[in-house]
PDB file of C-alpha atoms in Angstrom:
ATOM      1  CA  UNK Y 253     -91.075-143.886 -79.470  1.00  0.00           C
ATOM      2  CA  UNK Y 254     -87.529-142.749 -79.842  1.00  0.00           C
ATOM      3  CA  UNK Y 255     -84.521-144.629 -81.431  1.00  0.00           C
ATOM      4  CA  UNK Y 256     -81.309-142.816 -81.297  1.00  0.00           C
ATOM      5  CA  UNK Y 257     -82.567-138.771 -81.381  1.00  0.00           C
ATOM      6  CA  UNK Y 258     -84.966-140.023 -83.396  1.00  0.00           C
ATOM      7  CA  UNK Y 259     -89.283-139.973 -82.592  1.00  0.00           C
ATOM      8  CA  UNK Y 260     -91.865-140.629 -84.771  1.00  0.00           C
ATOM      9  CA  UNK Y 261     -93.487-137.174 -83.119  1.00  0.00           C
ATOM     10  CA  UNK Y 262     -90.429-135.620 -85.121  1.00  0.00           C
ATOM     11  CA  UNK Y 263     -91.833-136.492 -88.774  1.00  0.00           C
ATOM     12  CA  UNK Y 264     -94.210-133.308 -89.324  1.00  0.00           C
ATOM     13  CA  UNK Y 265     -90.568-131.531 -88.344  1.00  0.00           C
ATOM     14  CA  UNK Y 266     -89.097-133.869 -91.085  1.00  0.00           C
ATOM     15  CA  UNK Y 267     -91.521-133.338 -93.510  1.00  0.00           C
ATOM     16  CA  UNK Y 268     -91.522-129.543 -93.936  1.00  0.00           C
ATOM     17  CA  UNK Y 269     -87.637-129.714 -93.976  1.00  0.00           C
ATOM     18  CA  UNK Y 270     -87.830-132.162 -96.882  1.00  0.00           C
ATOM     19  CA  UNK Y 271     -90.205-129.910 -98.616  1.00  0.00           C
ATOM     20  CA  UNK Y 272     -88.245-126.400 -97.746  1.00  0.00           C
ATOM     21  CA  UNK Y 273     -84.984-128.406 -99.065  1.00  0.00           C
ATOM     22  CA  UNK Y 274     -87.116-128.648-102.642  1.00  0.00           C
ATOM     23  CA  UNK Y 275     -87.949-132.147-102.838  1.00  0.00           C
ATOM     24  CA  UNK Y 276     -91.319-132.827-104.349  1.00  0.00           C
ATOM     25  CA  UNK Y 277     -94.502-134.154-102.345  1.00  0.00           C
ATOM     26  CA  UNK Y 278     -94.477-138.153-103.332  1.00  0.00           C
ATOM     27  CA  UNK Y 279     -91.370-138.341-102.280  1.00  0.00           C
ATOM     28  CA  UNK Y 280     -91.412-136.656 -99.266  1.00  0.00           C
ATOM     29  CA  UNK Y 281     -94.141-138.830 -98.743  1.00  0.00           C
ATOM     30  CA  UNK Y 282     -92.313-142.370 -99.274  1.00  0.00           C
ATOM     31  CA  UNK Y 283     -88.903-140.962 -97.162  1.00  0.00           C
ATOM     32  CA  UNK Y 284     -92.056-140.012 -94.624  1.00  0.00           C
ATOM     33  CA  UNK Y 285     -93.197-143.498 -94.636  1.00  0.00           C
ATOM     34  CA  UNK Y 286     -89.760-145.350 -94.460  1.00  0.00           C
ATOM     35  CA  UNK Y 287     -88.745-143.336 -91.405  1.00  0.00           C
ATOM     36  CA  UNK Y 288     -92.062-144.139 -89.717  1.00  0.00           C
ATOM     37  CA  UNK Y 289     -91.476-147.921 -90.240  1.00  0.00           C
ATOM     38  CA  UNK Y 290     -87.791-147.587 -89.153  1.00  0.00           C
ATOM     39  CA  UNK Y 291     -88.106-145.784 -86.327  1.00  0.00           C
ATOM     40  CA  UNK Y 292     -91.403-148.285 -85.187  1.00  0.00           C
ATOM     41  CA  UNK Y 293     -88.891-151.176 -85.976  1.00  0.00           C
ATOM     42  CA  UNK Y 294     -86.227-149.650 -83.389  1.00  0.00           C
ATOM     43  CA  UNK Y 295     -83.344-148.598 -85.902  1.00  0.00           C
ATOM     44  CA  UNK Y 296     -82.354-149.490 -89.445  1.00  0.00           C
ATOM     45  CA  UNK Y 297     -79.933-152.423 -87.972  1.00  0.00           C
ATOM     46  CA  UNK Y 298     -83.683-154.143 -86.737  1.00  0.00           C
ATOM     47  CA  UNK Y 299     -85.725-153.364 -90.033  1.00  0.00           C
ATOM     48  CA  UNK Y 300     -82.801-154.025 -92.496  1.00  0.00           C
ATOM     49  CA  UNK Y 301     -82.830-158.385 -92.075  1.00  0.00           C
ATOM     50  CA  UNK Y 302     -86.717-158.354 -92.683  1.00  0.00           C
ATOM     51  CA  UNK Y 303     -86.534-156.458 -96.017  1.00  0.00           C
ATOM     52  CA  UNK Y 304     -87.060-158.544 -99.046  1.00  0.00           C
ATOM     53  CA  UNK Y 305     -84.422-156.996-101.425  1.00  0.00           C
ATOM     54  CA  UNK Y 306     -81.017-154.871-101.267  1.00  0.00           C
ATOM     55  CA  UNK Y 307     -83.242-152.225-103.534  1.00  0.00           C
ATOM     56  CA  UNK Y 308     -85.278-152.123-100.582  1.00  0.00           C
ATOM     57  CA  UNK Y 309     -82.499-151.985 -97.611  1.00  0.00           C
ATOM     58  CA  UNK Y 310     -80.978-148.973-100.028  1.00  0.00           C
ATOM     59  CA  UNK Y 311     -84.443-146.839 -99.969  1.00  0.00           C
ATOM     60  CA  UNK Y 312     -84.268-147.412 -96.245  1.00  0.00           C
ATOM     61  CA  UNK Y 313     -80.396-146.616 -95.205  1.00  0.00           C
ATOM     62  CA  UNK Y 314     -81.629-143.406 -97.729  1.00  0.00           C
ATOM     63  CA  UNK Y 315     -84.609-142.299 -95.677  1.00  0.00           C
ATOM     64  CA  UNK Y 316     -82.433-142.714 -92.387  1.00  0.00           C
ATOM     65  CA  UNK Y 317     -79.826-140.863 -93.747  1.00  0.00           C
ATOM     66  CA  UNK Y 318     -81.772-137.776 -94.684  1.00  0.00           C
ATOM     67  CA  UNK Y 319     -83.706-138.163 -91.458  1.00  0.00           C
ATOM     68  CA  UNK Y 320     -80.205-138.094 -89.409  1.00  0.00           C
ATOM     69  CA  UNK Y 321     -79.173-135.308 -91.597  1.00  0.00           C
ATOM     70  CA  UNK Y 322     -82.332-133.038 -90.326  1.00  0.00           C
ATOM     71  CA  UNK Y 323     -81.342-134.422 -86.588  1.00  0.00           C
ATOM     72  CA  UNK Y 324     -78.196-132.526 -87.447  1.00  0.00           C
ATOM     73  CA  UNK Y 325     -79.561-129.442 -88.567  1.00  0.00           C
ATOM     74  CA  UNK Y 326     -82.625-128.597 -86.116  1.00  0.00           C
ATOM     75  CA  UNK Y 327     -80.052-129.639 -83.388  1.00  0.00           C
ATOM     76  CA  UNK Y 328     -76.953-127.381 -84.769  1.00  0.00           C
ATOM     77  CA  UNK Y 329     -74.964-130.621 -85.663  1.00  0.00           C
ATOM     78  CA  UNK Y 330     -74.926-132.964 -81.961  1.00  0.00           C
ATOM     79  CA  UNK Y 331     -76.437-136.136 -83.558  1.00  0.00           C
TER      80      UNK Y 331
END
């Protein structure tokens, strides 16, 4: 499935870019998770309403973000 540049056959892409950029494994793992559901939900704008608290919509708009951000890089800045 793809949602603006963005697949869920991407993530494994995603993940070892999180992990070059230093972050540490359980996170990787959560931002790996929240992009998943995002992406599966057909943007942040469709998972955002269903999300039971603004800490929660924040952790998401996060994972998007960094996910958009490595969009950006592997494709030299066009997303």
């Amino acid at each position: 499935m793809e949602v603006g540049g963005a697949d869920v056959d991407d993530l494994e892409g995603f993940r070892e870019y999180l992990i070059e950029k230093g972050y540490n494994e359980g996170h990787v793992n959560r931002l790996i998770s929240l992009t998943r559901k995002v992406i599966e939900a057909g943007g942040p704008d469709s998972i955002e309403p269903e999300l039971p608290s603004p800490w929660m919509r924040r952790k998401v708009r996060y994972a998007w973000r960094k996910y958009q951000e490595f969009l950006r890089v592997r494709t030299g800045g066009t997303v």
